[in-house]
mmCIF file of C-alpha atoms and ligand atoms in Angstrom:
data_model
loop_
_atom_site.group_PDB
_atom_site.id
_atom_site.type_symbol
_atom_site.label_atom_id
_atom_site.label_comp_id
_atom_site.label_asym_id
_atom_site.label_seq_id
_atom_site.Cartn_x
_atom_site.Cartn_y
_atom_site.Cartn_z
ATOM 1 C CA MET A 1 52.733 -159.837 13.380
ATOM 2 C CA THR A 2 56.277 -159.881 12.077
ATOM 3 C CA VAL A 3 57.740 -157.238 14.306
ATOM 4 C CA SER A 4 59.005 -157.950 17.808
ATOM 5 C CA GLU A 5 57.267 -156.275 20.742
ATOM 6 C CA SER A 6 60.398 -154.284 21.434
ATOM 7 C CA ALA A 7 60.115 -152.307 18.204
ATOM 8 C CA PHE A 8 56.594 -151.211 17.459
ATOM 9 C CA ILE A 9 57.749 -148.415 15.170
ATOM 10 C CA GLU A 10 60.883 -149.157 13.200
ATOM 11 C CA LEU A 11 62.735 -146.891 10.786
ATOM 12 C CA ASP A 12 65.873 -147.966 9.017
ATOM 13 C CA ARG A 13 67.658 -145.244 7.037
ATOM 14 C CA VAL A 14 64.369 -143.746 5.902
ATOM 15 C CA GLU A 15 64.557 -140.900 3.386
ATOM 16 C CA LYS A 16 62.132 -138.522 1.768
ATOM 17 C CA VAL A 17 63.207 -136.363 -1.145
ATOM 18 C CA PHE A 18 60.816 -133.821 -2.643
ATOM 19 C CA ASP A 19 61.205 -132.468 -6.169
ATOM 20 C CA VAL A 20 60.609 -128.752 -6.029
ATOM 21 C CA ARG A 21 60.273 -126.649 -9.170
ATOM 22 C CA ARG A 22 61.347 -123.095 -8.659
ATOM 23 C CA ARG A 23 60.980 -120.129 -10.990
ATOM 24 C CA THR A 24 64.357 -118.604 -11.687
ATOM 25 C CA GLY A 25 63.390 -116.263 -14.526
ATOM 26 C CA PHE A 26 60.621 -115.348 -16.938
ATOM 27 C CA LEU A 27 60.388 -118.791 -18.508
ATOM 28 C CA LYS A 28 63.095 -120.575 -16.625
ATOM 29 C CA ARG A 29 62.323 -123.221 -14.098
ATOM 30 C CA GLU A 30 64.862 -124.999 -11.985
ATOM 31 C CA LEU A 31 64.291 -128.441 -10.537
ATOM 32 C CA ARG A 32 65.646 -128.709 -7.065
ATOM 33 C CA GLN A 33 65.559 -131.579 -4.641
ATOM 34 C CA VAL A 34 64.745 -131.102 -0.998
ATOM 35 C CA ARG A 35 65.944 -133.882 1.270
ATOM 36 C CA ALA A 36 63.279 -133.454 3.946
ATOM 37 C CA VAL A 37 64.179 -136.652 5.782
ATOM 38 C CA ASP A 38 67.720 -137.936 5.461
ATOM 39 C CA ALA A 39 68.573 -141.506 6.469
ATOM 40 C CA ILE A 40 66.699 -141.553 9.760
ATOM 41 C CA SER A 41 66.792 -144.699 11.874
ATOM 42 C CA PHE A 42 65.037 -145.252 15.184
ATOM 43 C CA ARG A 43 62.869 -147.696 17.049
ATOM 44 C CA VAL A 44 60.007 -147.017 19.379
ATOM 45 C CA ALA A 45 58.791 -149.749 21.715
ATOM 46 C CA ARG A 46 55.141 -150.405 22.436
ATOM 47 C CA GLY A 47 53.883 -148.120 25.193
ATOM 48 C CA GLU A 48 56.644 -145.543 24.841
ATOM 49 C CA MET A 49 55.868 -141.847 24.772
ATOM 50 C CA VAL A 50 58.461 -140.100 22.647
ATOM 51 C CA GLY A 51 58.953 -136.446 21.779
ATOM 52 C CA TYR A 52 59.984 -135.664 18.204
ATOM 53 C CA ILE A 53 61.289 -132.134 18.028
ATOM 54 C CA GLY A 54 63.312 -129.802 15.861
ATOM 55 C CA PRO A 55 63.267 -126.395 14.182
ATOM 56 C CA ASN A 56 60.816 -125.380 11.447
ATOM 57 C CA GLY A 57 61.307 -127.382 8.277
ATOM 58 C CA ALA A 58 63.387 -130.044 10.050
ATOM 59 C CA GLY A 59 61.294 -132.899 8.652
ATOM 60 C CA LYS A 60 59.020 -133.754 11.583
ATOM 61 C CA SER A 61 55.694 -133.622 9.767
ATOM 62 C CA THR A 62 57.192 -135.415 6.783
ATOM 63 C CA THR A 63 58.266 -138.262 9.077
ATOM 64 C CA ILE A 64 54.794 -138.476 10.597
ATOM 65 C CA LYS A 65 53.177 -138.487 7.172
ATOM 66 C CA MET A 66 55.392 -141.428 6.189
ATOM 67 C CA LEU A 67 54.456 -143.220 9.418
ATOM 68 C CA THR A 68 50.775 -142.931 8.500
ATOM 69 C CA GLY A 69 51.280 -143.912 4.863
ATOM 70 C CA ILE A 70 50.210 -140.513 3.475
ATOM 71 C CA LEU A 71 53.701 -140.159 2.000
ATOM 72 C CA THR A 72 55.860 -142.917 0.551
ATOM 73 C CA PRO A 73 59.542 -142.890 1.588
ATOM 74 C CA SER A 74 62.083 -142.309 -1.185
ATOM 75 C CA GLY A 75 64.386 -144.809 0.467
ATOM 76 C CA GLY A 76 64.966 -146.985 3.493
ATOM 77 C CA ARG A 77 62.672 -149.281 5.399
ATOM 78 C CA LEU A 78 59.769 -148.353 7.627
ATOM 79 C CA ARG A 79 57.411 -150.531 9.666
ATOM 80 C CA VAL A 80 54.619 -149.747 12.091
ATOM 81 C CA ALA A 81 53.187 -152.761 13.907
ATOM 82 C CA GLY A 82 54.890 -154.863 11.258
ATOM 83 C CA ILE A 83 53.027 -153.041 8.477
ATOM 84 C CA ASP A 84 54.589 -151.072 5.627
ATOM 85 C CA PRO A 85 52.455 -147.902 5.957
ATOM 86 C CA SER A 86 52.404 -146.690 2.355
ATOM 87 C CA ARG A 87 51.635 -150.169 0.995
ATOM 88 C CA GLU A 88 48.887 -151.013 3.427
ATOM 89 C CA ARG A 89 47.611 -147.655 4.484
ATOM 90 C CA THR A 90 44.027 -148.764 5.086
ATOM 91 C CA ARG A 91 44.998 -151.778 7.169
ATOM 92 C CA LEU A 92 47.324 -149.596 9.217
ATOM 93 C CA ALA A 93 44.660 -146.907 9.639
ATOM 94 C CA HIS A 94 42.739 -149.219 11.951
ATOM 95 C CA ARG A 95 45.688 -149.387 14.318
ATOM 96 C CA ILE A 96 46.892 -145.787 14.374
ATOM 97 C CA GLY A 97 45.437 -142.420 15.295
ATOM 98 C CA VAL A 98 46.724 -139.078 14.031
ATOM 99 C CA VAL A 99 46.193 -135.514 15.134
ATOM 100 C CA PHE A 100 47.583 -132.726 12.984
ATOM 101 C CA GLY A 101 47.341 -129.556 15.048
ATOM 102 C CA GLN A 102 47.575 -127.431 11.915
ATOM 103 C CA ARG A 103 44.523 -128.890 10.245
ATOM 104 C CA THR A 104 41.463 -130.804 11.278
ATOM 105 C CA THR A 105 40.273 -134.240 10.218
ATOM 106 C CA LEU A 106 36.738 -133.279 11.227
ATOM 107 C CA TRP A 107 34.006 -132.254 8.804
ATOM 108 C CA TRP A 108 33.998 -128.489 8.964
ATOM 109 C CA ASP A 109 30.289 -127.833 8.446
ATOM 110 C CA LEU A 110 28.929 -130.707 10.486
ATOM 111 C CA PRO A 111 28.259 -130.853 14.199
ATOM 112 C CA LEU A 112 31.072 -132.613 16.032
ATOM 113 C CA ILE A 113 28.941 -135.660 16.786
ATOM 114 C CA ASP A 114 28.250 -136.219 13.073
ATOM 115 C CA SER A 115 31.971 -136.496 12.365
ATOM 116 C CA TYR A 116 32.208 -139.150 15.047
ATOM 117 C CA ARG A 117 29.230 -141.020 13.585
ATOM 118 C CA LEU A 118 30.939 -141.008 10.196
ATOM 119 C CA MET A 119 34.117 -142.380 11.752
ATOM 120 C CA HIS A 120 32.110 -145.066 13.516
ATOM 121 C CA ARG A 121 31.033 -146.258 10.061
ATOM 122 C CA MET A 122 34.322 -145.641 8.277
ATOM 123 C CA TYR A 123 36.370 -147.615 10.765
ATOM 124 C CA ARG A 124 33.602 -150.183 11.282
ATOM 125 C CA ILE A 125 33.904 -149.781 15.030
ATOM 126 C CA PRO A 126 31.590 -152.242 16.831
ATOM 127 C CA ASP A 127 28.601 -150.335 18.272
ATOM 128 C CA GLY A 128 29.292 -151.139 21.910
ATOM 129 C CA ARG A 129 32.902 -150.131 21.692
ATOM 130 C CA TYR A 130 32.068 -146.949 19.832
ATOM 131 C CA ARG A 131 29.575 -145.868 22.502
ATOM 132 C CA GLU A 132 31.921 -146.747 25.320
ATOM 133 C CA ASN A 133 34.888 -144.912 23.765
ATOM 134 C CA LEU A 134 32.819 -141.900 22.799
ATOM 135 C CA ASP A 135 31.370 -141.530 26.296
ATOM 136 C CA ARG A 136 34.738 -141.924 27.947
ATOM 137 C CA LEU A 137 36.615 -139.571 25.610
ATOM 138 C CA VAL A 138 33.925 -136.911 25.583
ATOM 139 C CA GLU A 139 33.918 -136.904 29.356
ATOM 140 C CA LEU A 140 37.698 -136.839 29.712
ATOM 141 C CA LEU A 141 38.080 -134.014 27.204
ATOM 142 C CA ASP A 142 34.993 -132.187 28.412
ATOM 143 C CA LEU A 143 33.200 -132.005 25.074
ATOM 144 C CA ALA A 144 29.654 -132.987 26.042
ATOM 145 C CA ALA A 145 28.262 -129.481 25.648
ATOM 146 C CA LEU A 146 29.840 -129.077 22.211
ATOM 147 C CA LEU A 147 28.742 -132.222 20.392
ATOM 148 C CA GLU A 148 25.973 -130.483 18.467
ATOM 149 C CA VAL A 149 28.094 -127.484 17.482
ATOM 150 C CA PRO A 150 29.420 -127.309 13.898
ATOM 151 C CA VAL A 151 33.176 -127.693 13.897
ATOM 152 C CA ARG A 152 33.771 -124.329 12.250
ATOM 153 C CA GLN A 153 32.211 -122.608 15.271
ATOM 154 C CA LEU A 154 34.575 -124.255 17.757
ATOM 155 C CA SER A 155 37.541 -122.430 19.236
ATOM 156 C CA LEU A 156 40.981 -123.781 18.379
ATOM 157 C CA GLY A 157 41.301 -125.544 21.726
ATOM 158 C CA GLN A 158 37.843 -127.076 21.484
ATOM 159 C CA ARG A 159 38.497 -128.236 17.929
ATOM 160 C CA MET A 160 41.817 -129.776 18.951
ATOM 161 C CA ARG A 161 40.124 -131.739 21.726
ATOM 162 C CA GLY A 162 37.511 -132.768 19.163
ATOM 163 C CA ASP A 163 40.274 -133.993 16.870
ATOM 164 C CA ILE A 164 41.879 -135.994 19.651
ATOM 165 C CA VAL A 165 38.585 -137.773 20.323
ATOM 166 C CA ALA A 166 38.257 -138.524 16.605
ATOM 167 C CA ALA A 167 41.757 -140.005 16.516
ATOM 168 C CA LEU A 168 41.024 -142.346 19.416
ATOM 169 C CA LEU A 169 37.488 -143.641 18.756
ATOM 170 C CA HIS A 170 38.802 -146.801 17.124
ATOM 171 C CA ASP A 171 41.231 -147.680 19.960
ATOM 172 C CA PRO A 172 44.465 -147.173 18.049
ATOM 173 C CA GLU A 173 47.609 -148.750 19.452
ATOM 174 C CA VAL A 174 49.709 -145.775 18.452
ATOM 175 C CA LEU A 175 48.902 -142.095 18.367
ATOM 176 C CA TYR A 176 50.882 -139.590 16.323
ATOM 177 C CA LEU A 177 50.448 -136.032 17.468
ATOM 178 C CA ASP A 178 51.803 -133.268 15.253
ATOM 179 C CA GLU A 179 51.737 -130.126 17.401
ATOM 180 C CA PRO A 180 48.593 -130.951 19.387
ATOM 181 C CA THR A 181 48.991 -127.975 21.715
ATOM 182 C CA ILE A 182 49.732 -125.325 19.085
ATOM 183 C CA GLY A 183 47.783 -122.163 19.828
ATOM 184 C CA LEU A 184 46.145 -123.537 22.965
ATOM 185 C CA ASP A 185 45.837 -121.510 26.143
ATOM 186 C CA VAL A 186 47.452 -122.696 29.363
ATOM 187 C CA VAL A 187 44.328 -124.420 30.674
ATOM 188 C CA SER A 188 43.628 -126.289 27.438
ATOM 189 C CA LYS A 189 47.281 -127.337 27.192
ATOM 190 C CA ALA A 190 47.207 -128.709 30.723
ATOM 191 C CA ARG A 191 44.018 -130.614 29.974
ATOM 192 C CA VAL A 192 45.400 -132.163 26.802
ATOM 193 C CA ARG A 193 48.666 -133.140 28.524
ATOM 194 C CA GLU A 194 46.837 -134.687 31.467
ATOM 195 C CA PHE A 195 44.672 -136.631 29.071
ATOM 196 C CA LEU A 196 47.656 -137.958 27.092
ATOM 197 C CA ARG A 197 49.419 -139.020 30.268
ATOM 198 C CA GLU A 198 46.375 -141.011 31.352
ATOM 199 C CA LEU A 199 45.888 -142.545 27.939
ATOM 200 C CA ASN A 200 49.478 -143.742 27.903
ATOM 201 C CA ALA A 201 49.403 -145.017 31.495
ATOM 202 C CA GLU A 202 46.028 -146.726 31.370
ATOM 203 C CA ARG A 203 45.795 -148.014 27.820
ATOM 204 C CA GLY A 204 49.496 -148.369 27.065
ATOM 205 C CA THR A 205 49.012 -146.368 23.874
ATOM 206 C CA THR A 206 52.294 -145.626 22.140
ATOM 207 C CA VAL A 207 52.634 -141.895 21.520
ATOM 208 C CA LEU A 208 54.879 -139.987 19.133
ATOM 209 C CA LEU A 209 54.604 -136.292 19.846
ATOM 210 C CA THR A 210 55.834 -133.412 17.721
ATOM 211 C CA THR A 211 55.844 -130.030 19.369
ATOM 212 C CA HIS A 212 57.582 -126.692 19.703
ATOM 213 C CA ASP A 213 56.610 -126.528 23.357
ATOM 214 C CA LEU A 214 59.343 -127.809 25.633
ATOM 215 C CA GLN A 215 56.860 -128.202 28.466
ATOM 216 C CA ASP A 216 54.895 -130.761 26.447
ATOM 217 C CA ILE A 217 58.046 -132.832 26.323
ATOM 218 C CA GLU A 218 59.045 -132.194 29.920
ATOM 219 C CA GLN A 219 55.685 -133.245 31.243
ATOM 220 C CA LEU A 220 55.065 -136.187 28.973
ATOM 221 C CA CYS A 221 58.133 -137.739 27.411
ATOM 222 C CA SER A 222 60.992 -139.565 29.042
ATOM 223 C CA ARG A 223 62.643 -139.851 25.660
ATOM 224 C CA VAL A 224 63.154 -137.203 23.052
ATOM 225 C CA MET A 225 64.447 -137.310 19.500
ATOM 226 C CA VAL A 226 65.761 -134.178 17.826
ATOM 227 C CA ILE A 227 65.707 -133.810 14.072
ATOM 228 C CA ASP A 228 67.446 -131.058 12.153
ATOM 229 C CA HIS A 229 67.797 -130.700 8.388
ATOM 230 C CA GLY A 230 66.195 -134.131 8.049
ATOM 231 C CA ARG A 231 68.752 -135.827 10.261
ATOM 232 C CA LEU A 232 68.366 -137.344 13.671
ATOM 233 C CA VAL A 233 70.859 -135.447 15.807
ATOM 234 C CA TYR A 234 69.833 -136.571 19.285
ATOM 235 C CA ASP A 235 68.008 -139.543 20.749
ATOM 236 C CA GLY A 236 67.838 -139.901 24.513
ATOM 237 C CA ALA A 237 66.586 -138.454 27.774
ATOM 238 C CA LEU A 238 65.509 -134.825 27.995
ATOM 239 C CA ALA A 239 68.076 -134.169 30.740
ATOM 240 C CA GLY A 240 70.806 -135.296 28.358
ATOM 241 C CA LEU A 241 69.541 -132.849 25.764
ATOM 242 C CA HIS A 242 69.903 -130.005 28.222
ATOM 243 C CA GLU A 243 73.443 -131.149 28.909
ATOM 244 C CA ALA A 244 74.284 -131.508 25.248
ATOM 245 C CA GLY A 245 72.826 -128.070 24.577
ATOM 246 C CA GLU A 246 74.331 -126.575 27.740
ATOM 247 C CA SER A 247 70.910 -125.084 28.117
ATOM 248 C CA GLU A 248 70.160 -122.356 30.580
ATOM 249 C CA ARG A 249 67.132 -121.266 32.520
ATOM 250 C CA THR A 250 66.526 -117.660 33.362
ATOM 251 C CA LEU A 251 65.754 -116.295 36.796
ATOM 252 C CA VAL A 252 63.842 -113.033 36.524
ATOM 253 C CA VAL A 253 64.327 -110.993 39.680
ATOM 254 C CA ASP A 254 62.388 -107.885 40.707
ATOM 255 C CA LEU A 255 64.270 -105.822 43.281
ATOM 256 C CA GLU A 256 62.925 -102.983 45.377
ATOM 257 C CA ARG A 257 64.980 -100.516 43.390
ATOM 258 C CA GLU A 258 67.500 -100.199 40.625
ATOM 259 C CA LEU A 259 70.806 -101.762 41.689
ATOM 260 C CA PRO A 260 74.091 -102.786 40.053
ATOM 261 C CA PRO A 261 74.069 -106.289 38.509
ATOM 262 C CA ILE A 262 73.529 -109.009 41.113
ATOM 263 C CA GLU A 263 76.649 -110.949 42.023
ATOM 264 C CA ALA A 264 76.003 -114.666 42.221
ATOM 265 C CA GLY A 265 79.510 -115.998 41.588
ATOM 266 C CA GLU A 266 79.716 -119.123 39.443
ATOM 267 C CA ALA A 267 76.062 -120.029 39.930
ATOM 268 C CA ALA A 268 74.581 -117.498 37.501
ATOM 269 C CA ARG A 269 75.353 -114.410 35.456
ATOM 270 C CA VAL A 270 73.274 -111.339 34.834
ATOM 271 C CA VAL A 271 72.304 -111.156 31.183
ATOM 272 C CA LYS A 272 70.028 -108.109 31.284
ATOM 273 C CA VAL A 273 69.093 -105.238 33.613
ATOM 274 C CA GLU A 274 66.042 -103.047 33.153
ATOM 275 C CA GLY A 275 65.358 -100.710 36.070
ATOM 276 C CA PRO A 276 64.727 -102.801 39.177
ATOM 277 C CA ARG A 277 64.342 -105.989 37.097
ATOM 278 C CA GLN A 278 67.311 -108.258 36.400
ATOM 279 C CA TRP A 279 67.628 -111.433 34.333
ATOM 280 C CA LEU A 280 70.092 -114.117 35.448
ATOM 281 C CA ALA A 281 71.031 -117.134 33.351
ATOM 282 C CA PHE A 282 71.921 -120.366 35.122
ATOM 283 C CA PRO A 283 72.435 -123.981 33.934
ATOM 284 C CA ALA A 284 69.126 -125.777 33.309
ATOM 285 C CA SER A 285 70.509 -128.841 35.055
ATOM 286 C CA ALA A 286 71.007 -126.881 38.318
ATOM 287 C CA SER A 287 68.338 -126.238 40.931
ATOM 288 C CA ALA A 288 67.134 -122.645 41.261
ATOM 289 C CA ALA A 289 66.747 -122.957 45.045
ATOM 290 C CA PRO A 290 70.333 -122.153 46.195
ATOM 291 C CA LEU A 291 70.505 -119.266 43.757
ATOM 292 C CA VAL A 292 67.218 -117.837 45.018
ATOM 293 C CA ALA A 293 68.365 -118.261 48.635
ATOM 294 C CA HIS A 294 71.654 -116.514 47.829
ATOM 295 C CA ILE A 295 69.887 -113.540 46.260
ATOM 296 C CA ALA A 296 67.141 -113.330 48.897
ATOM 297 C CA ALA A 297 69.766 -113.139 51.653
ATOM 298 C CA ARG A 298 71.665 -110.262 50.051
ATOM 299 C CA TYR A 299 69.251 -108.204 47.955
ATOM 300 C CA PRO A 300 65.907 -106.458 48.591
ATOM 301 C CA LEU A 301 63.759 -108.957 46.694
ATOM 302 C CA VAL A 302 60.186 -108.156 45.645
ATOM 303 C CA ASP A 303 59.345 -110.962 43.248
ATOM 304 C CA LEU A 304 60.926 -113.593 41.035
ATOM 305 C CA SER A 305 60.106 -116.169 38.413
ATOM 306 C CA VAL A 306 61.968 -118.847 36.484
ATOM 307 C CA ARG A 307 61.781 -119.080 32.714
ATOM 308 C CA GLU A 308 62.357 -122.414 31.035
ATOM 309 C CA PRO A 309 64.768 -122.577 28.117
ATOM 310 C CA ASP A 310 63.187 -122.178 24.729
ATOM 311 C CA ILE A 311 63.332 -125.434 22.834
ATOM 312 C CA GLU A 312 64.753 -123.902 19.676
ATOM 313 C CA ALA A 313 67.472 -122.215 21.708
ATOM 314 C CA VAL A 314 68.443 -125.520 23.327
ATOM 315 C CA ILE A 315 68.648 -127.233 19.982
ATOM 316 C CA ALA A 316 70.476 -124.378 18.331
ATOM 317 C CA LYS A 317 73.014 -124.353 21.131
ATOM 318 C CA MET A 318 73.483 -128.090 20.890
ATOM 319 C CA LEU A 319 73.921 -127.971 17.131
ATOM 320 C CA TYR A 320 76.178 -124.968 16.942
ATOM 321 C CA ALA A 321 77.880 -125.101 20.346
ATOM 322 C CA PRO A 322 81.578 -124.191 20.349
ATOM 323 C CA GLY A 323 83.542 -127.405 20.577
ATOM 324 C CA GLY A 324 81.191 -129.055 18.110
ATOM 325 C CA SER A 325 82.257 -129.633 14.537
ATOM 326 C CA GLY A 326 81.489 -125.982 13.813
ATOM 327 C CA GLU A 327 80.171 -127.046 10.452
ATOM 328 C CA GLY A 328 76.510 -126.914 11.359
ATOM 329 C CA PRO A 329 73.996 -129.718 11.486
ATOM 330 C CA PRO A 330 74.477 -131.823 8.369
ATOM 331 C CA GLU A 331 77.897 -133.135 9.395
ATOM 332 C CA ARG A 332 77.018 -133.891 12.984
ATOM 333 C CA GLN A 333 76.672 -137.382 14.346
ATOM 334 C CA THR A 334 73.661 -138.460 16.322
ATOM 335 C CA VAL A 335 74.248 -137.961 20.013
ATOM 336 C CA VAL A 336 73.015 -141.090 21.728
ATOM 337 C CA PRO A 337 73.515 -141.128 25.461
ATOM 338 C CA GLY A 338 72.843 -144.357 27.329
ATOM 339 C CA ALA A 339 69.301 -143.810 28.497
ATOM 340 C CA GLY A 340 66.073 -144.404 26.711
ATOM 341 C CA ASN A 341 67.031 -145.653 23.287
ATOM 342 C CA SER A 342 67.905 -149.300 23.576
HETATM 343 N N1 ATP B 1 54.923 -131.649 -0.261
HETATM 344 C C1 ATP B 1 56.122 -131.061 -0.212
HETATM 345 N N2 ATP B 1 56.747 -130.668 -1.355
HETATM 346 C C2 ATP B 1 57.954 -130.080 -1.320
HETATM 347 N N3 ATP B 1 58.653 -129.839 -0.202
HETATM 348 C C3 ATP B 1 58.090 -130.209 0.973
HETATM 349 C C4 ATP B 1 56.800 -130.820 1.020
HETATM 350 N N4 ATP B 1 56.498 -131.073 2.319
HETATM 351 C C5 ATP B 1 57.549 -130.626 3.035
HETATM 352 N N5 ATP B 1 58.505 -130.103 2.229
HETATM 353 C C6 ATP B 1 59.795 -129.566 2.682
HETATM 354 O O1 ATP B 1 60.439 -130.530 3.475
HETATM 355 C C7 ATP B 1 61.081 -129.937 4.588
HETATM 356 C C8 ATP B 1 60.547 -130.524 5.893
HETATM 357 O O2 ATP B 1 59.206 -130.111 6.082
HETATM 358 P P1 ATP B 1 58.319 -130.587 7.311
HETATM 359 O O3 ATP B 1 56.955 -130.099 7.100
HETATM 360 O O4 ATP B 1 58.496 -132.050 7.510
HETATM 361 O O5 ATP B 1 59.012 -129.807 8.531
HETATM 362 P P2 ATP B 1 58.592 -129.739 10.073
HETATM 363 O O6 ATP B 1 59.757 -130.246 10.847
HETATM 364 O O7 ATP B 1 57.286 -130.376 10.290
HETATM 365 O O8 ATP B 1 58.500 -128.155 10.311
HETATM 366 P P3 ATP B 1 57.475 -127.266 11.203
HETATM 367 O O9 ATP B 1 58.069 -127.227 12.576
HETATM 368 O O10 ATP B 1 57.528 -125.936 10.526
HETATM 369 O O11 ATP B 1 56.135 -127.903 11.150
HETATM 370 C C9 ATP B 1 60.885 -128.442 4.438
HETATM 371 O O12 ATP B 1 62.004 -127.917 3.794
HETATM 372 C C10 ATP B 1 59.648 -128.352 3.564
HETATM 373 O O13 ATP B 1 59.665 -127.166 2.811
HETATM 374 MG MG1 MG B 2 55.397 -129.699 10.897
#
């Protein structure tokens, strides 16, 4: 192994440029280049669990495809476990697992168990280890009753759990997850998150997680990287991202009756009133408790709930916040606060 333990995944100014042909007239075609990933550098240590987030089209999936060797970078240097993924894709495949939430790696018409049997052969997993891993994973992800069901008959959440098992049968050291909770209900999401937490804690599996769900990140990742227009614009702790984005949570308050906007001083401001229901925005870094106590003491409170900031809103605010360059994302520097990215 040529790479030090401290950098299991290593990207140095990695780029991916796609040539896109676009029709501009009856016979006219225009060749355009899309810079999907633009000089991205980062390191991930063994055993880290890192969130990789950003708006649609930011370049997240493209990065993951380069990390698996499916796509070859147009420039820069990329290593996973000391291996150049696009040059030695097969060798790397034995050490990584991938789950693409948008599409399955399972055989559509076959029962789930048959896909696993095929992987057993494909990855040449020793019999004992295969059995042991299969039993453990099937139990943890609660798939025992579904092993004989053809994949196309599974619900999205069941299929996703099936895909996660498939990605882990060969004991990969690193797991890339590209939106593993997309379309899952609350219970399935919780199950998948719990499973990933255990996998990381018990096996030390390195995890790179792409998601649009801020709760995935909050519950799983101490470090988060934000990509926008192919550029890394933030690398650090989630708390720092909230600060950088001046993100706000929303307290939704149901009063006994319609009242003028609640006065909460500096702590929060009313952003919407609809009959007896009022919405108050307050800084995500602040605790909701004093605010709730303040309101409960002065207003006839029936019910309340707290809404977490939407991840896109946090990023958008960080990227376009007043006081920034005002030029939008491409000119911005990466924000790298102290924590989590040494
Ligand atoms: N094979 C391809 N050919 C041409 N352009 C591509 C190709 N794959 C991706 N792109 C473009 O590269 C950019 C980044 O796409 P990518 O799929 O990496 O985004 P993403 O961050 O995963 O977005 P999402 O959140 O929607 O999944 C987009 O502009 C996309 O249109
Ligand atoms: Mg994607």
